[in-house]
Coordinates of C-alpha atoms and ligand atoms in Angstrom, one line a residue:
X878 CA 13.7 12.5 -6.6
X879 CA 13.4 13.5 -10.3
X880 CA 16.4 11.6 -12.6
X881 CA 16.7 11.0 -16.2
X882 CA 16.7 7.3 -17.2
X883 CA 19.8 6.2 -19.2
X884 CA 18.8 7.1 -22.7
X885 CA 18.3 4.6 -25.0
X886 CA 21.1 3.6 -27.6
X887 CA 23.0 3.4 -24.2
X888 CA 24.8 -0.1 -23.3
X889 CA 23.6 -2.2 -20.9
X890 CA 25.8 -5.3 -20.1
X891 CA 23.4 -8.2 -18.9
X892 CA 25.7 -10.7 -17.2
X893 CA 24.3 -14.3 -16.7
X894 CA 22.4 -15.4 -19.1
X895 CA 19.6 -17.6 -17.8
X896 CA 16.0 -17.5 -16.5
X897 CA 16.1 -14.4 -15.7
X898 CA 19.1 -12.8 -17.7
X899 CA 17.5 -14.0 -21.0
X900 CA 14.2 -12.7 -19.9
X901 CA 15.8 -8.8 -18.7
X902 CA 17.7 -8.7 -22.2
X903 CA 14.6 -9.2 -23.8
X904 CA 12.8 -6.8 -22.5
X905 CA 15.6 -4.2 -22.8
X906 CA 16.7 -4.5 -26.3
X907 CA 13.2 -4.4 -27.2
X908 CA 13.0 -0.7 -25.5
X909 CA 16.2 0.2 -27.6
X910 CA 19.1 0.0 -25.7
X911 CA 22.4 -2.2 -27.0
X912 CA 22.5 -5.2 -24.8
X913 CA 25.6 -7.3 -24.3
X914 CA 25.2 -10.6 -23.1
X915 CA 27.8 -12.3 -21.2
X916 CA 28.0 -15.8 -19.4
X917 CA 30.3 -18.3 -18.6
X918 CA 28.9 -21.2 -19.6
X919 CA 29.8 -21.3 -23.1
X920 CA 26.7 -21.3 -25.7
X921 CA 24.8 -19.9 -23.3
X922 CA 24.2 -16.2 -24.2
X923 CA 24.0 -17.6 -28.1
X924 CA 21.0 -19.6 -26.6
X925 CA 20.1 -16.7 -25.1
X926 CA 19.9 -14.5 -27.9
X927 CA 18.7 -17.4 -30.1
X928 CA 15.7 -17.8 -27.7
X929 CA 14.6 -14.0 -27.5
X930 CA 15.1 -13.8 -31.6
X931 CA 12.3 -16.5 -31.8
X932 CA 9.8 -15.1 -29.1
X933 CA 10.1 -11.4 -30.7
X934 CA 9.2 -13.9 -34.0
X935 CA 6.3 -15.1 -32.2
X936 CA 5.3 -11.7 -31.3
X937 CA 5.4 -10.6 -34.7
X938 CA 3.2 -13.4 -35.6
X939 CA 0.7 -12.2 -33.1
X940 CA 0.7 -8.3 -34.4
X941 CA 2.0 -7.7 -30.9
X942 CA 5.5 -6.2 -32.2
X943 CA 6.4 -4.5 -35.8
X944 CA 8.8 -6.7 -38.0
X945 CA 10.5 -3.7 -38.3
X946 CA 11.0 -3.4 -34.7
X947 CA 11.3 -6.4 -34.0
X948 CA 14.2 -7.1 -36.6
X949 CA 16.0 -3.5 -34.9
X950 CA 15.9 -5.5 -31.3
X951 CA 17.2 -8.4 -31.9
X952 CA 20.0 -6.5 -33.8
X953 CA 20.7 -4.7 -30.5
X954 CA 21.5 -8.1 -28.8
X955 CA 25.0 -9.1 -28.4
X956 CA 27.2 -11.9 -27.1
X957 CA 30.6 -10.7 -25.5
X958 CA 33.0 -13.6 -24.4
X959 CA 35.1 -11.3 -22.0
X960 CA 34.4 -8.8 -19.6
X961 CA 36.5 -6.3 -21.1
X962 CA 34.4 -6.0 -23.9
X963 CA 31.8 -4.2 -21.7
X964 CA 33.7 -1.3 -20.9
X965 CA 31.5 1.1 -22.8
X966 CA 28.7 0.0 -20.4
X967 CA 26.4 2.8 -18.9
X968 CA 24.5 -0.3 -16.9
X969 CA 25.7 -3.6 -15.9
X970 CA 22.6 -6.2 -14.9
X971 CA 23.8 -8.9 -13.1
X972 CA 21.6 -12.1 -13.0
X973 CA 24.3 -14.4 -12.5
X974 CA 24.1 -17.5 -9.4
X975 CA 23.1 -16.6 -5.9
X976 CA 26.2 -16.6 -4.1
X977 CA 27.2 -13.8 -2.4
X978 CA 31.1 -14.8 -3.2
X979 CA 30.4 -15.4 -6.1
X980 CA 28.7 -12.1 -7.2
X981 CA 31.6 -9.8 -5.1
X982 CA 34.3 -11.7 -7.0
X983 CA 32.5 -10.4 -10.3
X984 CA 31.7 -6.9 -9.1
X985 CA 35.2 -6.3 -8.2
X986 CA 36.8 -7.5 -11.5
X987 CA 33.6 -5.2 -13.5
X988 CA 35.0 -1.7 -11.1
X989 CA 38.2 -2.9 -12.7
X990 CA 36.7 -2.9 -16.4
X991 CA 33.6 -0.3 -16.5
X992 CA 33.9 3.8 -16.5
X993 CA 33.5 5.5 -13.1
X994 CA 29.7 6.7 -14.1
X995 CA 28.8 3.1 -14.9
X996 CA 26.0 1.7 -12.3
X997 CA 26.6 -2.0 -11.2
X998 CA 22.8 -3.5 -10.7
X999 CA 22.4 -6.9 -8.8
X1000 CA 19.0 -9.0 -9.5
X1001 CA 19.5 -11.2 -6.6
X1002 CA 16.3 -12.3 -4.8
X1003 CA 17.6 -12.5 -1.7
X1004 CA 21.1 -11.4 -0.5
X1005 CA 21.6 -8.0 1.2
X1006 CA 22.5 -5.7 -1.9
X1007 CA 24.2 -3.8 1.5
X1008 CA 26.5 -7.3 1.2
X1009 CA 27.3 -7.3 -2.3
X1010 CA 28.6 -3.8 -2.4
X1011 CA 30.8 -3.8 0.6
X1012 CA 33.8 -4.9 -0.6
X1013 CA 34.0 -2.3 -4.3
X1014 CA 35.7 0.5 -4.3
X1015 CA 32.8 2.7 -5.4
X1016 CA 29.8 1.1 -3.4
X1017 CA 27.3 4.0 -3.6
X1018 CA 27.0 2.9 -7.3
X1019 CA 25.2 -0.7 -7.0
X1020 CA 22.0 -0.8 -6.1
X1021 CA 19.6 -4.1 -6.4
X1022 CA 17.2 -4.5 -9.4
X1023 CA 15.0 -7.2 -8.9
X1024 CA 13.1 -8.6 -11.8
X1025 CA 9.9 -11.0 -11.3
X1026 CA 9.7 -14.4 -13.4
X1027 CA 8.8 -14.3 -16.5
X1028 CA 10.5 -11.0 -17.1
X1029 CA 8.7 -10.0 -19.9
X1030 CA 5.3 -10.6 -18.1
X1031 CA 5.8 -9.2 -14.5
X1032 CA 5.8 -6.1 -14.5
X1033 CA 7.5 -4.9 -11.0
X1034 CA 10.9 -3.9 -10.7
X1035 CA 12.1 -3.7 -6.9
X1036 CA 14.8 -0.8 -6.7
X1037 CA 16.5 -1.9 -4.1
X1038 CA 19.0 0.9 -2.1
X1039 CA 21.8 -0.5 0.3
X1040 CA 23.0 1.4 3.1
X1041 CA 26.0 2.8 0.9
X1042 CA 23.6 3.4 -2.3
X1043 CA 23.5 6.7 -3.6
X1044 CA 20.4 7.7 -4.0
X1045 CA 20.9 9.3 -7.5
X1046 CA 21.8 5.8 -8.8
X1047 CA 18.5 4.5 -7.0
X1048 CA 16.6 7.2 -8.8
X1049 CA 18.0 6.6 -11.9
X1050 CA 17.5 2.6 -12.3
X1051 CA 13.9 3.5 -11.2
X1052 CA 13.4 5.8 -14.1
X1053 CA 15.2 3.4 -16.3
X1054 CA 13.3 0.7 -15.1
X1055 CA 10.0 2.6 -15.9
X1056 CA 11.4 3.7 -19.8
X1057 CA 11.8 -0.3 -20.4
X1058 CA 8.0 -0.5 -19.6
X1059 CA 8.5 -1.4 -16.0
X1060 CA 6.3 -0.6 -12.9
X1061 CA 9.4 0.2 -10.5
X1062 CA 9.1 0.5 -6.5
X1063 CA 11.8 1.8 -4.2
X1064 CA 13.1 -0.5 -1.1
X1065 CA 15.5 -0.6 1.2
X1066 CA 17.7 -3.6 1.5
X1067 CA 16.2 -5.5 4.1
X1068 CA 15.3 -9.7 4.0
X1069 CA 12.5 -10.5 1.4
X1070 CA 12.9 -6.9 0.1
X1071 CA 9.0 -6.4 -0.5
X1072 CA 7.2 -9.2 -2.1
X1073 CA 9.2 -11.8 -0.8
X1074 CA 8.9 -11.1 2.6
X1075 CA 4.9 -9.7 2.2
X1076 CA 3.6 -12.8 0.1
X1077 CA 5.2 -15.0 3.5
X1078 CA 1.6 -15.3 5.0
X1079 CA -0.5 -15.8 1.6
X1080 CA 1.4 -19.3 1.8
X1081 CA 2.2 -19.6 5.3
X1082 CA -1.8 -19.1 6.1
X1083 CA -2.7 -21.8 3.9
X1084 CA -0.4 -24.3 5.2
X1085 CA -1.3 -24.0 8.9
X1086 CA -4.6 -24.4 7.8
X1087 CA -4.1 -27.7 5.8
X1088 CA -2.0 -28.7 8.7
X1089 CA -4.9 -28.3 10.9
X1090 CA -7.0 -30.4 8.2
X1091 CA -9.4 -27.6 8.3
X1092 CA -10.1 -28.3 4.4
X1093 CA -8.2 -30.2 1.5
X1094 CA -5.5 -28.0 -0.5
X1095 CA -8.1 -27.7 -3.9
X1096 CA -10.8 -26.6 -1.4
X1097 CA -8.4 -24.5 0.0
X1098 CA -7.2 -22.9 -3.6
X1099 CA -10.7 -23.0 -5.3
X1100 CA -11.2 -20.4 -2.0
X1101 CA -8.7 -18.2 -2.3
X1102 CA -9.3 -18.1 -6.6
X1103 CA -13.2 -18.1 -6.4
X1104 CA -13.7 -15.6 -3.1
X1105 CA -10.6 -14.2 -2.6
X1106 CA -10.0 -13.1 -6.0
X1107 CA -6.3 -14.3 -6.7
X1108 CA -5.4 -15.8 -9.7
X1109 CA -3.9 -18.2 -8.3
X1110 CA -4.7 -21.0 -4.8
X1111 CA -1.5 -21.2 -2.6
X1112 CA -0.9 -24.4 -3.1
X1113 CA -1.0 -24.3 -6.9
X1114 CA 1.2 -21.5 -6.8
X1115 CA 3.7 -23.4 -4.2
X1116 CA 3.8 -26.4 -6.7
X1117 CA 4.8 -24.3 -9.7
X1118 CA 7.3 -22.9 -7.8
X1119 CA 8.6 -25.6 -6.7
X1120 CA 8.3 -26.5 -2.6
X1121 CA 11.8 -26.3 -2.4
X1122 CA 12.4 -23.3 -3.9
X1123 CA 9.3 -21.5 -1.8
X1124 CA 10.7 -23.2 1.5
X1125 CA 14.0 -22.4 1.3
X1126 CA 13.1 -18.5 0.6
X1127 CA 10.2 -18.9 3.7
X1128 CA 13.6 -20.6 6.1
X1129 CA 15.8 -17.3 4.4
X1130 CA 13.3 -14.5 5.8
X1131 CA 12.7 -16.4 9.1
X1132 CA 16.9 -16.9 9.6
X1133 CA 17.4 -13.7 8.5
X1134 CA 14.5 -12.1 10.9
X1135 CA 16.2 -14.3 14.0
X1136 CA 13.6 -16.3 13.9
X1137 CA 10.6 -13.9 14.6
X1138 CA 7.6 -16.4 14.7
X1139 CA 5.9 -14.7 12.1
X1140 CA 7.8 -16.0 9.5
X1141 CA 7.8 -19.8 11.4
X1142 CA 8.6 -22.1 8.2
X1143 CA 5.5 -24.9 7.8
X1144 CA 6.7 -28.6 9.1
X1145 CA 4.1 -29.9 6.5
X1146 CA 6.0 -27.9 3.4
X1147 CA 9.6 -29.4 5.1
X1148 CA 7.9 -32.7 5.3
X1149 CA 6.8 -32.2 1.3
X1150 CA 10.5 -30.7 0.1
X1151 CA 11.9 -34.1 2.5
X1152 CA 9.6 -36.6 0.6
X1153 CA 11.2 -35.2 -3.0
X1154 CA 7.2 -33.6 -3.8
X1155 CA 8.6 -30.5 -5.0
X1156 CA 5.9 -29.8 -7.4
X1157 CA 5.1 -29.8 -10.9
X1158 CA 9.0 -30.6 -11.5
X1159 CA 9.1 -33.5 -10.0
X1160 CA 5.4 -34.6 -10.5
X1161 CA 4.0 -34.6 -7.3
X1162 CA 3.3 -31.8 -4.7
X1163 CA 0.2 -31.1 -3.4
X1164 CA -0.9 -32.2 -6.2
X1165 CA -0.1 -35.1 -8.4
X1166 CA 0.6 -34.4 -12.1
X1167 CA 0.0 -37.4 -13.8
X1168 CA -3.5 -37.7 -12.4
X1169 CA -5.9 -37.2 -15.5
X1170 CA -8.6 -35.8 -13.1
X1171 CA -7.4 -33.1 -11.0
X1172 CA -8.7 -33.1 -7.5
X1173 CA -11.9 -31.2 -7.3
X1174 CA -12.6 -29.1 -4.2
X1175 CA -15.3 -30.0 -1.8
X1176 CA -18.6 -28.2 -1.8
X1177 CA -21.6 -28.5 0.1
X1178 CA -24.6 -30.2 -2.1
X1179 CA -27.7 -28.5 -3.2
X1180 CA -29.9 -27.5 -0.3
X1181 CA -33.4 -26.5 -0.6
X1182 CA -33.8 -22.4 -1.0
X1183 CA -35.5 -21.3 2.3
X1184 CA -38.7 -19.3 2.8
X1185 CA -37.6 -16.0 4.4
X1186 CA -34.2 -15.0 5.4
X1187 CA -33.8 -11.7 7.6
X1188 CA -31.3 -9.1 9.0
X1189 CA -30.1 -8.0 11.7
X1190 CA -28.0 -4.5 11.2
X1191 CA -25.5 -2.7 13.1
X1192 CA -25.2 0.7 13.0
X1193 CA -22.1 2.5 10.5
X1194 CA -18.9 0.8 9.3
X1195 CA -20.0 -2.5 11.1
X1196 CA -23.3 -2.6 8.5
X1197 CA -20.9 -1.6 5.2
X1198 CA -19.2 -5.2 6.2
X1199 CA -22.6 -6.9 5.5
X1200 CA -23.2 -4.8 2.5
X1201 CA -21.7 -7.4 0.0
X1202 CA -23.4 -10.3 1.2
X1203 CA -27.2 -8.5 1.0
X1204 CA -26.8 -7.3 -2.4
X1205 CA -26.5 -10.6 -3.3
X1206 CA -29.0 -12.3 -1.0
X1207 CA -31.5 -9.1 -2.6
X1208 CA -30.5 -10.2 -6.0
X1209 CA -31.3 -13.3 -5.7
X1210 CA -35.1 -12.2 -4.3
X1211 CA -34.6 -12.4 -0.5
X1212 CA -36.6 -9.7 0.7
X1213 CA -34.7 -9.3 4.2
X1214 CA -37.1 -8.5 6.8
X1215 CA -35.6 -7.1 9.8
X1216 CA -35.1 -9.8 12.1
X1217 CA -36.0 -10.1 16.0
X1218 CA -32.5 -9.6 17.6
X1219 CA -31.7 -13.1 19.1
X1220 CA -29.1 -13.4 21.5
X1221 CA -26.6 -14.6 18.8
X1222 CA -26.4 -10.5 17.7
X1223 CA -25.9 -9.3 21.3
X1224 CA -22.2 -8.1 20.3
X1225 CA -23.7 -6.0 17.4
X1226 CA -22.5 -7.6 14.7
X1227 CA -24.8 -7.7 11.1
X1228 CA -26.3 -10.9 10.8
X1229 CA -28.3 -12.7 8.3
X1230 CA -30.9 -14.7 10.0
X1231 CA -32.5 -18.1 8.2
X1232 CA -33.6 -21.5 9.2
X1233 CA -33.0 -20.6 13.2
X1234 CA -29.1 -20.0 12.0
X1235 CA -27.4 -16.7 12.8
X1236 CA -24.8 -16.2 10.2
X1237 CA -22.0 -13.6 10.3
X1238 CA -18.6 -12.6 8.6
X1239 CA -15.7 -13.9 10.4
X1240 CA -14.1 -12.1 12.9
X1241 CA -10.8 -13.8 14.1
X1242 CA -13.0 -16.2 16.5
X1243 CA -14.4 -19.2 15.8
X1244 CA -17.8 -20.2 15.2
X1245 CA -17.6 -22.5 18.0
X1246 CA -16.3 -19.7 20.7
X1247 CA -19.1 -17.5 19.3
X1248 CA -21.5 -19.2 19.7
X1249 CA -20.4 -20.3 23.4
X1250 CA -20.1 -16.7 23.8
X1251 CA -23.5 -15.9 22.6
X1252 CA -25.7 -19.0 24.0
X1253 CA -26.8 -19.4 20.1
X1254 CA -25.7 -22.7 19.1
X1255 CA -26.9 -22.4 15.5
X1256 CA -24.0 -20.1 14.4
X1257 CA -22.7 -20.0 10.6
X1258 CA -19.1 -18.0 9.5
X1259 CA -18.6 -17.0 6.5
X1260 CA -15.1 -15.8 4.7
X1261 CA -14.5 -12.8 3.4
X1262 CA -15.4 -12.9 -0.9
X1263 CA -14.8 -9.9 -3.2
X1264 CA -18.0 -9.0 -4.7
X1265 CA -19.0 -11.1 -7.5
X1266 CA -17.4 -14.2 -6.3
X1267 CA -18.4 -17.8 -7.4
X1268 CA -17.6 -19.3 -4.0
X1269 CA -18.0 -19.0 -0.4
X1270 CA -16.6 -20.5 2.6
X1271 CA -18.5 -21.2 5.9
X1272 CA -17.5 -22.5 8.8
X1273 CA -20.3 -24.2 11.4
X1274 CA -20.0 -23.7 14.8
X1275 CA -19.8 -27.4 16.7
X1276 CA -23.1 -26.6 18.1
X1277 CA -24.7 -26.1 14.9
X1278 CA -27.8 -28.3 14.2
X1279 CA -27.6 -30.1 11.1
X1280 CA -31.3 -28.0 9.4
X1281 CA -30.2 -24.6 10.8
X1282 CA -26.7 -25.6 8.4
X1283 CA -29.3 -26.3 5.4
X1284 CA -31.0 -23.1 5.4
X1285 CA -27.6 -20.8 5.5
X1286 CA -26.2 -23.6 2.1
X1287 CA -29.4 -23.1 0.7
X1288 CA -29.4 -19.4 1.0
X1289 CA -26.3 -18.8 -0.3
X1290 CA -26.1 -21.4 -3.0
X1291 CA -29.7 -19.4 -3.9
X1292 CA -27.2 -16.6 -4.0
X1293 CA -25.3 -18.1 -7.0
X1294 CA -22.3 -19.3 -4.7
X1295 CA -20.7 -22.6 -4.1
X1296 CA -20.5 -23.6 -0.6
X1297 CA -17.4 -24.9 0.7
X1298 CA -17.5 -25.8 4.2
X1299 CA -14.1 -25.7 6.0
X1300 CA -13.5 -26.7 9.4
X1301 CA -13.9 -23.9 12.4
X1302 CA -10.8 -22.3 12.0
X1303 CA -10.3 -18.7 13.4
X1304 CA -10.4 -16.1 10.8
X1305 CA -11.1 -18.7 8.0
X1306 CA -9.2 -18.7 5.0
X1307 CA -8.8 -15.1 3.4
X1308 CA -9.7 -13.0 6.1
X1309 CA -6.9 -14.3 7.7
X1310 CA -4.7 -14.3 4.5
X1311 CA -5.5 -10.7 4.1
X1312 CA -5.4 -9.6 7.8
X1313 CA -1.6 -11.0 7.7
X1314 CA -0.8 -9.8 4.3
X1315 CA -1.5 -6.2 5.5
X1316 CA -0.1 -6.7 8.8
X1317 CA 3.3 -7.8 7.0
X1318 CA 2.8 -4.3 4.4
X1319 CA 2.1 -2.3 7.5
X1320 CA 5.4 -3.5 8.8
X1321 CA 7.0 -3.2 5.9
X1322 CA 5.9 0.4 6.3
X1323 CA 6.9 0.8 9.7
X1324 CA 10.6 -0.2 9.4
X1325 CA 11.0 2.0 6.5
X1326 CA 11.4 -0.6 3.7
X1327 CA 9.4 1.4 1.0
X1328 CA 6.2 3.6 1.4
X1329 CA 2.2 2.5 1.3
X1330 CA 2.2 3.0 -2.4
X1331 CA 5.2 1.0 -3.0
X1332 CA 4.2 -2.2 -1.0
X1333 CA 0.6 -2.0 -2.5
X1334 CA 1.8 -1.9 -6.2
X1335 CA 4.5 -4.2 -5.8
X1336 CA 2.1 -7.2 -4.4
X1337 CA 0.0 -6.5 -7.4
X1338 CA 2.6 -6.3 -10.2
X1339 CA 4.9 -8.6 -8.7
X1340 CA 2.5 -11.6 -8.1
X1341 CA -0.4 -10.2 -9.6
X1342 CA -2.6 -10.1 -6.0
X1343 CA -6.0 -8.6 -6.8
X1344 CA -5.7 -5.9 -4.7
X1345 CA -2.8 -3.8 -2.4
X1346 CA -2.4 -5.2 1.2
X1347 CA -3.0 -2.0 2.5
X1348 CA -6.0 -0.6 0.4
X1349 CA -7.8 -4.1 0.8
X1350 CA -7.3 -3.9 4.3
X1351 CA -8.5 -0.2 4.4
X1352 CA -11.3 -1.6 2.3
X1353 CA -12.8 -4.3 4.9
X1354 CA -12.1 -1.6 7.3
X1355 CA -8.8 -1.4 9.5
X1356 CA -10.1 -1.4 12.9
X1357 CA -11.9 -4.9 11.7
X1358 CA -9.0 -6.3 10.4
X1359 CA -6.8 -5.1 13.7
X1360 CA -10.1 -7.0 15.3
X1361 CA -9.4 -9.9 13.5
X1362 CA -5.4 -10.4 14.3
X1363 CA -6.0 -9.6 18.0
X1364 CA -8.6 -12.4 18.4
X1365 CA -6.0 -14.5 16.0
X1366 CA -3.4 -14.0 18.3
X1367 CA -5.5 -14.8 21.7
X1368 CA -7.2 -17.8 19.7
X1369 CA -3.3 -19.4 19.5
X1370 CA -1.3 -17.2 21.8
X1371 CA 0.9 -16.7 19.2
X1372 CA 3.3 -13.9 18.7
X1373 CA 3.0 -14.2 14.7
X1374 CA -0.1 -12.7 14.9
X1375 CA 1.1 -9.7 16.8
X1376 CA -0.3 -6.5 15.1
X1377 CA 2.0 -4.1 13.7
X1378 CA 1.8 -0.9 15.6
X1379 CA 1.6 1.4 12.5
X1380 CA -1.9 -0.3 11.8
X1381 CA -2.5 -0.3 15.6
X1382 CA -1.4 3.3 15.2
X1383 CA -4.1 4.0 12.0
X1384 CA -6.7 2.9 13.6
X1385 CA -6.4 5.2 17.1
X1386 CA -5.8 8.1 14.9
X1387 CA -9.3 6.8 13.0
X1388 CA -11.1 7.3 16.1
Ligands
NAI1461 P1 20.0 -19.5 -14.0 O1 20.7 -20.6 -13.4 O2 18.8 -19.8 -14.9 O3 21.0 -18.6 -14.8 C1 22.2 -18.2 -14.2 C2 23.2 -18.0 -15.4 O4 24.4 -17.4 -14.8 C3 23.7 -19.3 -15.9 O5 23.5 -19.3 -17.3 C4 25.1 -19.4 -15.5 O6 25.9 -20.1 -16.5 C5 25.5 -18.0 -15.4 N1 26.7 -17.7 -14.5 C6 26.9 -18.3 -13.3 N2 28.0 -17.8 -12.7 C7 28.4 -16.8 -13.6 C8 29.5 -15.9 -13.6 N3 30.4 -15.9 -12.5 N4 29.7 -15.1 -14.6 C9 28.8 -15.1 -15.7 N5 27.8 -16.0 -15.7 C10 27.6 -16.8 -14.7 O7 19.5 -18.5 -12.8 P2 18.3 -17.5 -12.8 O8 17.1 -18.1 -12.3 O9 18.3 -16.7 -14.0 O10 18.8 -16.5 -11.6 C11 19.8 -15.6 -11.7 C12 19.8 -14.6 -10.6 O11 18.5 -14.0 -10.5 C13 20.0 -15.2 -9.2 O12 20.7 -14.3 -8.4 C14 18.5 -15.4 -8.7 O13 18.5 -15.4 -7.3 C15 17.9 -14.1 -9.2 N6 16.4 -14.2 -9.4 C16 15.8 -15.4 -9.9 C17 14.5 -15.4 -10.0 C18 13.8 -16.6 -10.6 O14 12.6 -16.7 -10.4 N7 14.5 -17.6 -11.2 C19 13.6 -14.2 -9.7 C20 14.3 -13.1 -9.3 C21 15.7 -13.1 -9.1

């Protein structure tokens, strides 16, 4: 739907100003609308305003922002000590505490003070916008607007409609939204709204893998930085955060899901937020903070560069999956004869051949079951990287002789890469992160929460992923990474790996 944002010189009431409140009025008065900041707490919207006159100084400093302009915004920002004096307001913003009493009691007393064309906007993370409006007389005009910390950095906006939200209002926050510089999404109200309820298995995978010792947390984070390609290792991430704040939000989607096992909270994370190692606030998480040498992670050490390494192909989309790997194996001088099939590439997989190893991409199995299943004992995973990556993970099948091991290191350290072995774990590391990140978009999808588009943009502009669930899956190939949650779910008979039907769907239609 085509709307008008609110055009600027309009008042927007911002209501609650911390964290978050500061950083919405901030970005707002800089786009040129009148702000009004109210909060209870007495001093805190002078803080507030206090705080946002100094960064807009700092940006000035930096040539980011005009003096000019930067004199004009902080002009626009107000403090009001009553809610009457927001009755001109064309937008109310509220970013006050999570309760959903607590947030009715104040909608109800703003429909008593605001004109009847005023739109009421919540920036709760996680209660039903559907909840909030319930009770008001006019509930077709709230609708959620959920802002990403630090305001002024993330860009994503989730628009989020309840079941009595007009859809005009929707439309117009979203265009709003996108006049303040914002990259806004539609969603329906449902628990996690997008990112929170997508970004469940980039932590969730992580954690049932340090659970299962299958590598240290910085091995585990130096992965998913250096191969995967995110800015930042889930553990890392959890500990800035804060382990409480990240559990409580994982218990949230699961409760509110009736406990669908594939949001099934971590007993290691409980066990962290029980112990008080919440993270960088409290100085210990999975990390300890007053450590002067940060934990480094694992890696292989140097192994000697071996002679000749070959290849096995497969035919089509199966040989585009090896493609990454053998431009950097030919970059580095591996000429890459074709290789006698051994019995190790009877299922017709690509496979790079050296030492007497057989080394493949992951598939959802483990080394160890594919090489039972293939009589090849010297079998070699390794994780899915994005093309220039510094890093690689491999996992050895239990089988695996100790040279065979040496040659693949060497190889791929040859290649330029680290080599960071973790243990045999089906789907490794961010094959596994991505399959479930997709699987949870795809769902997403399905149930009508917000289109393809949406959930892709919002993962990157909301926590900054590298890529889009969905075009990252569509980019290792769909019916792999289908492949790769059904043999998930048979390795642990589990139903959180239980593949959404729309990408079940996708992937017949494909054929
Ligand atoms: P905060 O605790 O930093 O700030 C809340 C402010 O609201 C405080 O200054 C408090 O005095 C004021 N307040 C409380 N009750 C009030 C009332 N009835 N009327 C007026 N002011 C009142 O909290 P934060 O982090 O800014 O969160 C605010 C809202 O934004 C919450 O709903 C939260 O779930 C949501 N949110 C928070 C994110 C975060 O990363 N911190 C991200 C996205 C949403």
């Amino acid at each position: 739907m085509l709307a008008k944002a609110l055009p600027p010189g309009s008042v927007v009431a911002v209501i609650g100003s911390g964290a978050m409140g500061a950083g919405i009025a901030q970005v707002v008065a800089a786009a040129g609308y009148a702000v009004k900041l109210f909060d209870t707490r007495i001093g805190a919207a002078d803080g507030a305003i206090a705080q946002i006159g100094a960064i807009y100084a700092r940006l000035v400093e930096k040539s980011r922002m005009g003096a000019a302009e930067a004199g004009a915004a902080r002009a626009r920002l107000r403090r009001v000590d009553s809610l009457k004096d927001i009755a001109d307001a064309a937008l109310v913003v509220e970013a006050i505490v999570e309760n959903l009493e607590v947030k009715r009691m104040l909608f109800a007393e703003l429909e008593g003070v605001v004109g009847d064309d005023c739109i009421l906007a919540t920036n709760t993370s996680s209660i039903p916008v559907t909840a909030i409006a319930a009770r008001l007389m006019r509930p077709g005009r709230l609708v959620g607007m959920h802002f990403f910390n630090p305001v002024p950095l993330m860009a994503l906006v989730e628009v989020i409609s309840g079941l009595a939200t007009d859809p005009a209002v929707a439309a117009t926050v979203f265009a709003t939204a996108a006049a303040w510089g914002k990259e806004p999404v539609h969603a329906r109200s449902t628990p996690g709204f997008i990112v929170n309820r997508v970004a469940r298995p980039f932590y969730a995978e992580a954690l049932r893998l340090l659970s299962e010792q299958a590598a240290d947390a910085a091995t585990l984070d130096a992965i998913m930085r250096q191969a995967g390609g995110f800015r930042m290792g889930p553990f890392e991430l959890m500990d800035l955060i804060g382990n409480d704040v990240n559990f409580a939000v994982t218990c949230s989607v699961f409760e509110a899901f009736y406990g669908d096992p594939r949001f099934t909270p971590s007993v290691l994370q409980r066990e962290m937020v029980d112990a008080g190692f919440l993270g960088r606030k409290s100085g210990r998480g999975f990390y300890r903070y007053a450590d002067n040498a940060p934990p480094q992670p694992s890696q292989e050490p140097p192994c000697a560069r071996p002679g000749s390494v070959g290849m096995t192909m497969a035919a089509g989309a199966r040989a585009a999956l090896a493609a990454p790997l053998e431009r950097r194996l030919v970059a580095a001088g591996f000429a890459l004869g074709e290789h006698t099939p051994l019995p190790a590439d009877a299922d017709g997989a690509p496979a790079f051949h050296c030492g007497g190893a057989a080394l493949f991409l992951t598939d959802g199995r483990s080394a160890t079951v594919r090489a039972a299943a293939t009589g090849h004992a010297d079998t070699v995973l390794y994780d899915w990287f994005e093309g220039d990556a510094r890093r690689i993970a491999l996992a050895r099948a239990d089988q695996c002789g100790q040279a065979a091991w040496a040659a693949v290191v060497g190889m791929l350290q040859a290649a330029g890469f680290a080599v960071s072995r973790i243990d045999d774990a089906p789907g490794m590391l961010v094959m596994r992160t991505v399959a479930m990140l997709a699987n949870e978009a795809a769902d997403a999808v399905h149930q009508g929460v917000c289109s393809a588009e949406a959930v892709d943009l919002a993962m990157q502009k909301g926590v900054n992923y590298p890529r889009g669930p969905l075009a990252w899956a569509a980019h290792i190939g769909l019916d792999y990474v289908v492949g790769v949650l059904d043999k998930l779910a048979a390795s642990y008979g589990e139903q959180r790996y239980r593949v959404s039907p729309l990408l079940r769907r996708q992937v017949a239609a494909a054929r």
